[in-house]
Coordinates of C-alpha atoms and ligand atoms in Angstrom, one line a residue:
Chain A
M1022 CA -0.3 -0.3 -0.4
T1023 CA 1.3 3.7 -1.0
S1024 CA 1.3 5.9 2.4
L1025 CA -0.1 8.8 2.0
Y1026 CA 3.3 10.6 3.0
D1027 CA 3.7 9.2 -0.9
E1028 CA 0.0 10.2 -2.1
L1029 CA -0.3 13.8 -1.2
G1030 CA 3.4 14.2 -3.3
G1031 CA 6.5 13.2 -0.4
A1032 CA 8.2 15.7 0.9
V1033 CA 7.5 19.1 -1.1
A1034 CA 3.3 18.4 0.3
I1035 CA 4.6 18.0 3.7
D1036 CA 6.9 21.4 3.4
A1037 CA 3.4 23.2 3.0
A1038 CA 1.7 21.1 5.3
V1039 CA 4.2 22.4 8.2
D1040 CA 3.3 25.2 7.9
I1041 CA -0.4 25.0 7.9
F1042 CA -0.2 22.9 10.8
Y1043 CA 2.5 25.5 12.4
R1044 CA 0.5 28.1 12.2
K1045 CA -2.8 26.5 13.6
V1046 CA -0.8 25.4 16.4
M1047 CA 1.0 28.8 16.8
A1048 CA -2.5 30.4 17.4
D1049 CA -3.5 27.9 19.6
D1050 CA -3.3 29.2 23.5
L1051 CA -2.9 25.9 25.1
L1052 CA -0.3 24.9 22.8
A1053 CA 1.3 28.1 21.6
P1054 CA 3.4 27.7 25.0
F1055 CA 5.0 24.8 24.4
F1056 CA 6.1 25.1 20.4
D1057 CA 7.0 28.9 20.6
D1058 CA 10.6 29.0 19.5
V1059 CA 12.5 32.0 19.0
D1060 CA 14.7 29.9 16.5
M1061 CA 10.8 28.8 13.5
E1062 CA 13.5 26.9 12.0
R1063 CA 14.0 24.6 14.2
Q1064 CA 11.1 24.3 15.1
A1065 CA 9.6 23.2 11.9
A1066 CA 12.2 20.8 11.0
K1067 CA 10.4 19.2 14.5
Q1068 CA 7.2 19.6 13.2
K1069 CA 8.5 17.8 9.4
A1070 CA 9.3 15.2 11.4
F1071 CA 6.6 14.6 13.0
L1072 CA 4.0 14.8 10.0
T1073 CA 7.0 13.0 8.1
M1074 CA 5.7 10.1 10.8
V1075 CA 2.1 10.3 10.8
T1076 CA 2.2 10.1 7.7
G1077 CA 4.2 7.0 6.8
G1078 CA 7.2 8.4 5.6
P1079 CA 10.4 7.7 5.9
A1080 CA 10.8 8.4 9.8
H1081 CA 13.3 6.9 11.4
Y1082 CA 12.0 7.4 14.6
T1083 CA 11.9 4.6 18.3
G1084 CA 9.9 4.7 21.0
R1085 CA 12.8 5.9 23.1
D1086 CA 13.5 8.5 21.0
M1087 CA 10.0 10.0 21.2
R1088 CA 10.3 10.2 24.7
R1089 CA 13.0 11.2 24.7
A1090 CA 12.5 14.4 22.7
H1091 CA 9.3 15.1 24.8
A1092 CA 10.2 14.7 28.3
H1093 CA 10.8 18.4 28.4
L1094 CA 7.5 18.9 27.4
V1095 CA 5.8 16.1 29.7
A1096 CA 7.9 17.9 33.1
E1097 CA 6.4 21.4 31.2
G1098 CA 2.8 20.0 32.0
I1099 CA 1.6 18.4 28.2
G1100 CA -0.9 15.9 28.6
D1101 CA -3.8 14.7 26.8
A1102 CA -6.3 17.4 25.7
H1103 CA -2.5 18.6 24.9
F1104 CA -2.1 15.7 22.3
D1105 CA -5.8 16.1 21.7
A1106 CA -5.1 19.3 19.9
V1107 CA -2.6 18.3 18.1
V1108 CA -3.7 15.8 16.5
G1109 CA -7.1 17.8 15.7
H1110 CA -4.7 20.1 14.3
L1111 CA -3.2 17.8 12.0
A1112 CA -6.7 16.6 11.1
G1113 CA -7.4 19.9 10.1
T1114 CA -4.5 20.4 7.8
L1115 CA -4.9 17.3 6.1
K1116 CA -8.3 18.6 5.6
E1117 CA -7.5 22.2 4.3
L1118 CA -4.9 20.0 2.0
G1119 CA -8.2 17.8 0.1
V1120 CA -6.9 14.7 2.5
S1121 CA -10.5 12.1 1.7
D1122 CA -11.7 11.3 5.8
D1123 CA -11.0 8.0 5.6
K1124 CA -7.3 8.8 5.3
I1125 CA -7.2 10.9 7.5
A1126 CA -8.6 8.5 10.6
R1127 CA -5.0 6.1 9.2
V1128 CA -2.8 8.8 9.8
G1129 CA -5.3 9.5 13.5
A1130 CA -4.5 6.1 14.4
L1131 CA -0.7 6.3 13.6
A1132 CA -0.5 9.2 15.1
E1133 CA -2.5 7.4 18.7
S1134 CA 0.1 4.7 18.5
V1135 CA 3.0 7.4 19.9
R1136 CA 0.7 9.2 21.9
N1137 CA 1.8 6.7 25.5
D1138 CA 5.1 7.8 24.1
V1139 CA 5.2 10.9 24.1
L1140 CA 3.6 11.7 27.1
N1141 CA 5.7 9.6 28.7
R1142 CA 3.3 6.8 29.9
D1143 CA 3.3 3.4 30.5
P1144 CA 2.0 1.8 27.5
A1145 CA -0.5 -0.3 30.1
V1146 CA -1.6 3.0 31.7
Chain B
M657 CA 31.2 11.4 27.8
T658 CA 32.9 14.9 27.7
G659 CA 34.4 16.9 25.3
R660 CA 37.5 17.9 24.4
I661 CA 39.3 20.2 22.9
R662 CA 43.3 20.5 21.4
R663 CA 44.2 23.4 19.1
G664 CA 47.7 23.6 19.0
N665 CA 49.7 23.4 22.4
L666 CA 46.3 24.1 24.3
D667 CA 44.2 20.3 25.5
L668 CA 41.5 20.9 27.8
V669 CA 38.8 19.0 28.5
L670 CA 35.0 21.4 28.3
E671 CA 32.9 21.6 31.1
P672 CA 29.6 20.1 31.6
G673 CA 27.6 22.9 28.8
E674 CA 30.3 24.5 28.6
T675 CA 31.0 25.4 24.6
A676 CA 34.0 25.1 22.3
L677 CA 34.8 29.1 22.4
E678 CA 34.4 29.2 26.0
G679 CA 37.0 26.9 26.8
L680 CA 38.9 27.9 24.1
L681 CA 38.9 31.3 25.6
R682 CA 39.8 29.6 29.3
G683 CA 42.4 28.1 27.4
G684 CA 43.9 31.2 27.1
A685 CA 43.1 31.3 23.5
A686 CA 42.6 34.5 21.3
V687 CA 39.5 33.1 19.6
P688 CA 37.3 36.6 17.9
S689 CA 33.5 36.4 19.3
S690 CA 30.5 38.8 19.0
C691 CA 27.3 37.0 19.0
R692 CA 28.6 34.1 20.6
A693 CA 24.7 33.0 19.1
G694 CA 25.8 31.6 15.3
A695 CA 24.7 34.5 13.8
C696 CA 28.3 36.2 13.1
Q697 CA 30.2 34.2 12.0
A698 CA 33.1 36.1 14.0
C699 CA 34.3 32.8 16.2
M700 CA 34.2 30.5 13.0
L701 CA 37.8 28.3 12.9
R702 CA 37.9 25.3 11.4
A703 CA 38.2 21.5 13.4
V704 CA 40.4 18.8 11.4
S705 CA 39.3 15.9 13.3
G706 CA 36.2 15.3 15.2
D707 CA 32.8 16.7 15.2
P708 CA 31.6 19.6 16.4
G709 CA 28.5 18.9 16.0
S710 CA 25.1 20.1 12.8
L711 CA 24.6 23.2 15.2
A712 CA 27.6 24.3 15.4
Q713 CA 28.1 24.5 10.9
Q714 CA 24.0 25.9 10.3
G715 CA 24.2 28.6 8.1
L716 CA 27.5 27.7 6.8
A717 CA 28.1 27.5 3.3
P718 CA 28.2 23.7 2.4
A719 CA 32.1 24.1 0.8
L720 CA 32.7 25.7 4.5
R721 CA 30.7 23.4 6.3
E722 CA 32.6 20.2 4.0
Q723 CA 36.4 21.4 5.1
G724 CA 35.5 21.4 8.9
W725 CA 34.7 25.1 9.5
F726 CA 32.1 25.5 12.5
L727 CA 31.4 28.0 14.8
P728 CA 33.1 27.0 18.2
C729 CA 30.0 29.4 19.9
M730 CA 27.8 26.8 19.0
S731 CA 29.4 23.9 19.5
R732 CA 28.7 21.2 22.2
P733 CA 31.2 18.6 21.1
T734 CA 30.8 15.2 23.0
G735 CA 34.3 13.4 21.9
E736 CA 37.5 15.1 20.7
L737 CA 37.4 17.6 18.3
V738 CA 40.9 19.1 17.2
I739 CA 41.0 22.7 16.3
Q740 CA 43.4 23.8 13.1
E741 CA 45.9 27.3 14.5
G742 CA 44.6 29.7 12.7
P743 CA 42.3 32.4 11.2
P744 CA 39.8 31.6 8.5
P745 CA 41.4 33.4 5.3
A746 CA 40.7 36.7 4.9
I747 CA 41.0 38.5 2.2
A748 CA 42.5 42.3 2.5
A749 CA 40.3 46.1 1.7
S750 CA 40.9 49.6 2.3
I751 CA 38.8 52.4 3.4
A752 CA 37.4 54.5 1.0
E753 CA 35.7 56.6 2.7
V754 CA 33.2 57.2 5.8
T755 CA 30.5 59.3 5.5
E756 CA 27.7 59.8 8.1
I757 CA 24.6 59.5 6.6
G758 CA 22.1 59.8 9.3
P759 CA 21.9 60.1 13.0
A760 CA 25.1 57.8 14.9
I761 CA 25.3 56.2 11.2
V762 CA 28.0 56.0 8.9
R763 CA 28.1 54.7 5.2
V764 CA 31.5 52.8 4.9
R765 CA 32.4 52.0 1.3
L766 CA 35.5 49.6 1.1
E767 CA 37.6 48.8 -1.7
P768 CA 38.7 44.9 -1.5
D769 CA 41.4 44.7 -3.0
E770 CA 40.1 40.6 -4.4
E771 CA 36.4 41.0 -6.3
L772 CA 34.0 39.7 -4.0
S773 CA 30.8 37.5 -5.4
Y774 CA 28.5 38.4 -3.1
R775 CA 24.5 39.0 -3.9
P776 CA 23.1 41.9 -2.6
G777 CA 21.8 41.7 1.6
Q778 CA 24.3 38.7 2.6
Y779 CA 26.6 40.0 4.8
V780 CA 30.7 40.0 5.3
Q781 CA 32.9 39.7 8.6
L782 CA 34.8 42.9 8.7
I783 CA 38.5 42.5 10.7
Q784 CA 39.9 45.3 12.6
G785 CA 43.0 43.9 14.8
D786 CA 41.9 41.1 17.3
Q787 CA 37.7 42.1 16.5
V788 CA 35.8 40.0 13.9
R789 CA 31.8 42.0 13.3
A790 CA 29.7 41.2 10.9
Y791 CA 28.2 43.7 8.2
S792 CA 25.1 43.6 6.0
L793 CA 26.3 44.7 1.9
A794 CA 23.9 47.7 0.9
S795 CA 25.8 47.5 -2.4
S796 CA 26.0 45.7 -5.7
P797 CA 28.3 44.0 -7.5
A798 CA 26.8 45.5 -10.3
E799 CA 27.5 49.6 -8.8
G800 CA 31.2 48.4 -8.9
R801 CA 33.9 46.7 -6.6
A802 CA 33.4 48.7 -3.7
L803 CA 31.5 47.1 -1.1
E804 CA 28.6 49.7 1.3
L805 CA 28.1 48.8 4.6
H806 CA 25.5 51.0 6.8
V807 CA 27.1 51.2 10.6
R808 CA 25.5 52.5 13.5
V809 CA 27.8 53.5 15.8
H810 CA 27.3 52.6 19.6
R811 CA 28.8 54.2 22.5
Q812 CA 30.3 51.6 23.9
G813 CA 31.0 49.7 20.0
R814 CA 35.0 48.7 19.8
M815 CA 34.8 48.0 16.2
S816 CA 31.6 50.7 15.2
R817 CA 33.6 53.5 16.9
W818 CA 36.9 52.4 14.9
L819 CA 35.2 52.7 11.7
A820 CA 33.4 55.6 12.7
A821 CA 37.2 57.4 12.4
A822 CA 38.8 55.6 10.2
A823 CA 40.7 57.4 7.8
P824 CA 40.0 56.9 4.6
G825 CA 43.2 54.3 3.0
T826 CA 43.2 52.3 6.6
R827 CA 43.5 48.6 5.9
V828 CA 41.0 45.9 6.8
G829 CA 40.9 41.8 6.5
L830 CA 37.7 41.0 5.2
R831 CA 35.6 37.4 5.0
G832 CA 32.3 36.3 3.3
P833 CA 29.7 36.6 1.9
A834 CA 27.2 35.2 4.2
G835 CA 23.9 35.0 4.7
A836 CA 20.8 33.9 2.9
C837 CA 19.2 37.4 2.8
F838 CA 19.3 38.0 -0.8
Y839 CA 16.4 38.3 -3.5
T840 CA 16.3 35.4 -5.9
E841 CA 14.5 34.9 -8.8
G842 CA 12.2 32.6 -10.2
R843 CA 9.2 34.4 -8.9
P844 CA 8.9 37.4 -10.8
E845 CA 5.2 38.8 -9.7
Q846 CA 5.5 37.8 -6.0
P847 CA 4.7 40.7 -4.0
L848 CA 8.1 41.8 -1.4
L849 CA 8.0 43.2 2.3
L850 CA 11.3 43.9 3.6
V851 CA 11.4 45.7 6.9
G852 CA 13.9 46.4 9.4
T853 CA 14.5 48.6 12.2
G854 CA 18.5 51.1 11.8
T855 CA 21.0 50.2 9.4
G856 CA 18.8 46.7 9.2
L857 CA 18.1 49.6 6.1
A858 CA 21.3 48.0 4.6
P859 CA 20.5 44.6 3.5
L860 CA 17.5 45.9 2.3
R861 CA 18.5 48.5 0.2
G862 CA 20.0 46.3 -0.9
I863 CA 17.7 43.6 -2.1
A864 CA 15.6 46.5 -3.1
H865 CA 17.6 47.7 -5.8
D866 CA 19.1 43.9 -6.3
A867 CA 15.4 42.8 -6.6
R868 CA 14.4 45.6 -9.4
R869 CA 17.4 45.2 -11.2
R870 CA 16.6 41.6 -12.3
G871 CA 13.0 42.5 -13.2
H872 CA 11.3 42.2 -10.5
T873 CA 7.3 43.7 -11.7
G874 CA 5.7 42.6 -8.6
P875 CA 5.4 45.2 -5.6
I876 CA 7.6 46.0 -3.9
A877 CA 7.4 47.5 -0.4
L878 CA 9.8 48.4 2.5
I879 CA 8.8 49.6 6.2
H880 CA 12.1 51.0 7.4
G881 CA 11.6 51.5 12.2
A882 CA 13.3 53.9 14.0
R883 CA 13.6 54.7 17.7
D884 CA 11.7 58.5 16.6
P885 CA 11.5 60.9 13.1
A886 CA 14.7 62.0 13.4
G887 CA 16.5 58.3 13.1
F888 CA 15.6 57.8 9.5
Y889 CA 18.3 57.5 6.5
L890 CA 18.4 57.2 2.8
V891 CA 15.0 58.9 2.7
D892 CA 15.8 61.2 -0.7
E893 CA 17.3 57.9 -2.1
L894 CA 13.7 55.7 -0.9
K895 CA 11.3 58.5 -1.8
G896 CA 13.4 58.7 -5.9
M897 CA 12.3 54.7 -5.8
V898 CA 8.6 55.6 -5.7
D899 CA 7.8 55.9 -9.2
G900 CA 4.5 55.9 -10.9
S901 CA 3.2 53.0 -11.2
G902 CA 3.0 52.1 -7.7
N903 CA 5.1 49.0 -7.6
F904 CA 7.3 50.4 -4.8
R905 CA 6.0 51.8 -1.4
Y906 CA 8.5 52.9 1.0
V907 CA 6.7 53.6 4.6
Q908 CA 8.5 55.1 8.0
C909 CA 7.8 53.9 11.4
A910 CA 8.7 55.7 14.7
M911 CA 8.2 54.7 17.9
S912 CA 6.7 58.5 18.3
G913 CA 6.2 61.8 16.9
E914 CA 3.7 63.4 14.6
P915 CA 1.6 61.1 11.8
S916 CA 2.4 62.5 8.7
E917 CA 1.9 61.2 4.9
G918 CA 4.4 58.3 4.5
L919 CA 5.0 58.4 8.8
E920 CA 4.0 56.0 10.7
I921 CA 3.4 56.3 14.6
G922 CA 3.5 53.2 16.7
D923 CA 5.4 49.5 17.4
L924 CA 6.7 48.3 14.3
T925 CA 5.7 45.1 14.3
Q926 CA 1.5 46.5 14.3
V927 CA 2.1 49.0 11.7
T928 CA 3.1 46.1 9.9
L929 CA 0.2 43.6 9.9
R930 CA -2.4 46.7 10.0
L931 CA -0.9 47.6 6.4
F932 CA 0.4 44.0 6.0
P933 CA -2.9 42.1 7.3
S934 CA -2.9 39.2 4.7
L935 CA 0.7 37.8 4.0
K936 CA -0.4 34.4 1.8
G937 CA 2.1 34.1 -0.8
W938 CA 4.4 37.2 0.1
R939 CA 8.8 37.1 -0.1
V940 CA 9.3 38.8 3.4
F941 CA 12.7 40.2 4.7
L942 CA 13.5 41.3 7.9
C943 CA 17.1 43.2 9.7
G944 CA 17.9 45.4 11.9
S945 CA 17.2 44.3 15.8
P946 CA 16.7 41.1 17.3
D947 CA 13.8 41.6 19.1
R948 CA 11.7 43.3 16.3
V949 CA 12.9 41.0 13.7
N950 CA 12.3 37.8 15.8
A951 CA 8.5 39.4 16.7
L952 CA 7.8 40.4 13.3
K953 CA 9.4 36.8 11.6
K954 CA 6.2 35.0 14.1
Q955 CA 3.6 37.3 12.7
C956 CA 4.3 37.1 9.5
F957 CA 4.9 33.4 9.5
L958 CA 1.0 34.0 11.5
R959 CA -0.2 36.6 8.6
G960 CA 0.3 33.7 5.4
A961 CA 3.7 33.8 5.2
G962 CA 5.4 30.8 4.7
L963 CA 8.5 30.3 6.7
K964 CA 10.7 29.5 3.8
D965 CA 9.7 32.6 2.5
I966 CA 10.6 34.8 4.9
S967 CA 14.7 35.9 5.0
A968 CA 15.2 37.4 8.7
D969 CA 19.1 38.7 9.4
A970 CA 18.9 39.2 13.3
F971 CA 21.8 42.4 14.7
L972 CA 23.1 40.2 17.1
T973 CA 25.6 42.7 18.8
A974 CA 28.0 41.3 21.9
E975 CA 26.3 40.8 25.3
M976 CA 26.5 43.3 28.0
P977 CA 28.5 43.1 30.0
P978 CA 31.4 41.0 27.7
P979 CA 32.1 37.8 29.9
P980 CA 34.5 37.7 32.4
L981 CA 38.0 35.9 30.5
R982 CA 39.3 33.7 33.7
T983 CA 43.0 33.1 34.1
P984 CA 44.6 30.5 31.8
A985 CA 43.6 27.0 33.6
N986 CA 44.7 24.6 30.6
R987 CA 43.8 21.6 32.1
T988 CA 44.6 18.0 30.6
A989 CA 43.1 14.4 30.8
Ligands
FAD1859 C1 23.9 38.7 10.6 C2 24.4 40.3 11.5 C3 24.6 41.3 10.8 C4 24.8 43.0 10.9 N1 24.7 43.7 10.1 C5 25.2 45.0 10.4 C6 25.5 45.7 10.0 O1 24.8 46.4 8.4 N2 25.5 47.2 10.3 C7 25.4 47.5 11.5 O2 25.6 48.7 12.3 N3 25.7 46.5 12.7 C8 25.1 45.4 12.2 N4 25.6 44.2 12.5 C9 25.8 44.3 14.1 C10 27.3 44.8 14.1 O3 27.6 42.9 14.4 C11 28.2 44.2 15.7 O4 27.3 43.9 16.5 C12 28.2 46.3 15.7 O5 28.4 47.2 15.3 C13 28.8 46.5 17.4 O6 30.1 46.2 17.7 P1 31.2 47.3 18.8 O7 32.3 46.3 18.6 O8 30.9 48.3 17.3 O9 30.6 47.3 19.6 P2 31.0 46.0 21.2 O10 32.5 45.6 20.9 O11 30.8 44.5 20.4 O12 30.2 46.4 21.8 C14 30.3 46.8 22.5 C15 29.6 46.8 23.8 O13 28.2 47.3 23.6 C16 27.1 47.1 24.3 N5 25.9 47.2 22.4 C17 26.5 46.8 21.3 N6 24.8 47.3 20.7 C18 24.3 47.8 21.9 C19 23.1 48.5 21.4 N7 22.2 48.1 20.5 N8 22.4 48.1 22.7 C20 22.9 48.7 24.0 N9 24.2 48.2 23.8 C21 25.4 47.6 23.2 C22 27.8 45.4 23.6 O14 27.1 44.8 24.8 C23 29.3 45.8 24.3 O15 28.9 45.6 26.0 C24 24.9 43.0 12.3 C25 25.1 42.0 12.9 C26 24.6 40.7 12.2 C27 24.6 39.8 13.6
FES1860 S1 28.8 32.9 15.2 FE1 30.2 32.5 16.8 S2 30.4 35.0 17.8 FE2 28.6 35.1 15.9

C-alpha cells in the first residue's frame, strides 16, 4: 500500500503541510507556549519529522526517541488535552490539503499509536 | 562522554554545558567572537578531526562545512575535537570613505583588493586587529567592486566607533559573504515585503535594488523602523524609488512623533500587520534589531507567509557586559 506521505507528494507536500500545521498550533493558546521557539526553523524541522512519521513517510523514530524528545514538555505539563489538540490540528491541516476523511482517520490512528511515548507513560496505563 | 578540545599546545576537557568557544577562551586562546549565538560567524574555526555538532555548522556555506569550518560558540562536542590553529582565510580591503548618513550612522565604503562575489543583502565579517564583526552589504556587484556598509555607532562599540573614525586608506580584513537574506529569481510577480530597523536598512536597500535590477515586476514594500523621526536615513534615495507605477512603496515607522504622509507612528510589528494584514504568497525580508526581527518573523508567518519565504537577519551584538575572562588554566585530561 502506498503511504499517504507518497500520495500527498512526498517531502515537498510535507513542507506545505508543516506551514499550515505550525500556524494552527501557534494560533492555539493551549499549545502556543510549548511551540513558541525563537528558532522557527528548528521548530519546523521537528514538526516536519512528526508529520512525516504520521503520514507513513521515511521516518526513523523509536519509542525511545519519542520519549526523549518530549520529556521536557511532559515536565512542563503537557498531557492528553494537548495531545488531542495536536491531533485535531493535524486532521484540520490534512483536510485543508484535500485529504479524504478515511485517510485522515488512518493518520489519526498512527498518531494515536505514539500517544504513550509522547506523554512518557507505560503502554498499560 | 565529555568534550575535549585540542588546538596547538592547548588540550582541555570541557566543563558540562561549556561551548568550545568558552573552553578555548578559558584556556587562554585568542579567538574573536561577537554574538556568541551562531549569527555573525566571527568565531569561525576549522576542525581537523572530531565532530563539532550540526548546530555549529548551521548557516555556513556547504563548501566551508565540508572543510570542517564550524562556529565554536555553538559547538558542544561530545568527543575529542582537534582544531586547526590560525584564523579563516580573509581578503584585504581599504576603507575608501566614511560618511555620516544619519544620527550615529555612518556609511563605510570599502575597496577590496580582490573582487568579492556576493548577493546584495548578504553580510561580511570585517576584521580589525583582534576584533571581528558582521556587517550587511548595502551595495551590489553591479555598481562596481566597492562595498557599502551602514554602521550604527554604538556608544561603547569597539568596531563601530573605530570605523566611524577611520581615515581613508586604512586597511582592514574581510571574510564572506554569508547569509541567505537576498533576492532570489524565479517568481518576478511575487509581492515583496522588506522590514528593517535602524541599519537593518542596509541589506534591504541592497535587496530592493537587486530585485528591480533583476526584473522584478511584483510590488515591493519597504518599511523602515526608527525610534523617532530623526532616525531615518537614505530618505531621498528611497523616496526616489517610488515611481508612478505604485510598484514601490516606502513607509517610515517611528515609535514616537507626529504621523504624516508616509510616516506611521507606533510599534513596528503592529504597524506592519495593520498595513499588510495578509501575507499569503509574499516573500518577506526582515533585518535589524533581534527583538523586532523575531517578533515580525512570527507574526508574518501567522499572517500567511511561508516559513521558507521569510528571510531574516537579526543583528545580534555582543552581550553587555562581556563575559569575564577567567585566568588561563590549561587542563590536561
Ligand atoms: C548577521 C549580522 C549582520 C549585521 N549587520 C550589521 C549592519 O549592517 N550594520 C550594523 O550597524 N550592525 C550590524 N550588525 C551588528 C554588528 O555586527 C556589531 O555587533 C555592532 O556593530 C556592534 O559592534 P561593536 O564592536 O561596535 O560593539 P561591541 O564592542 O561588540 O560592543 C560593545 C558593548 O556595547 C554593547 N552594545 C552593542 N550594541 C548595543 C546596543 N544596540 N545597545 C546597547 N548596547 C550595545 C555591547 O553589549 C558591548 O558590551 C550585524 C550583526 C549580525 C549578526
Ligand atoms: S557566530 Fe560565534 S560569535 Fe557570532
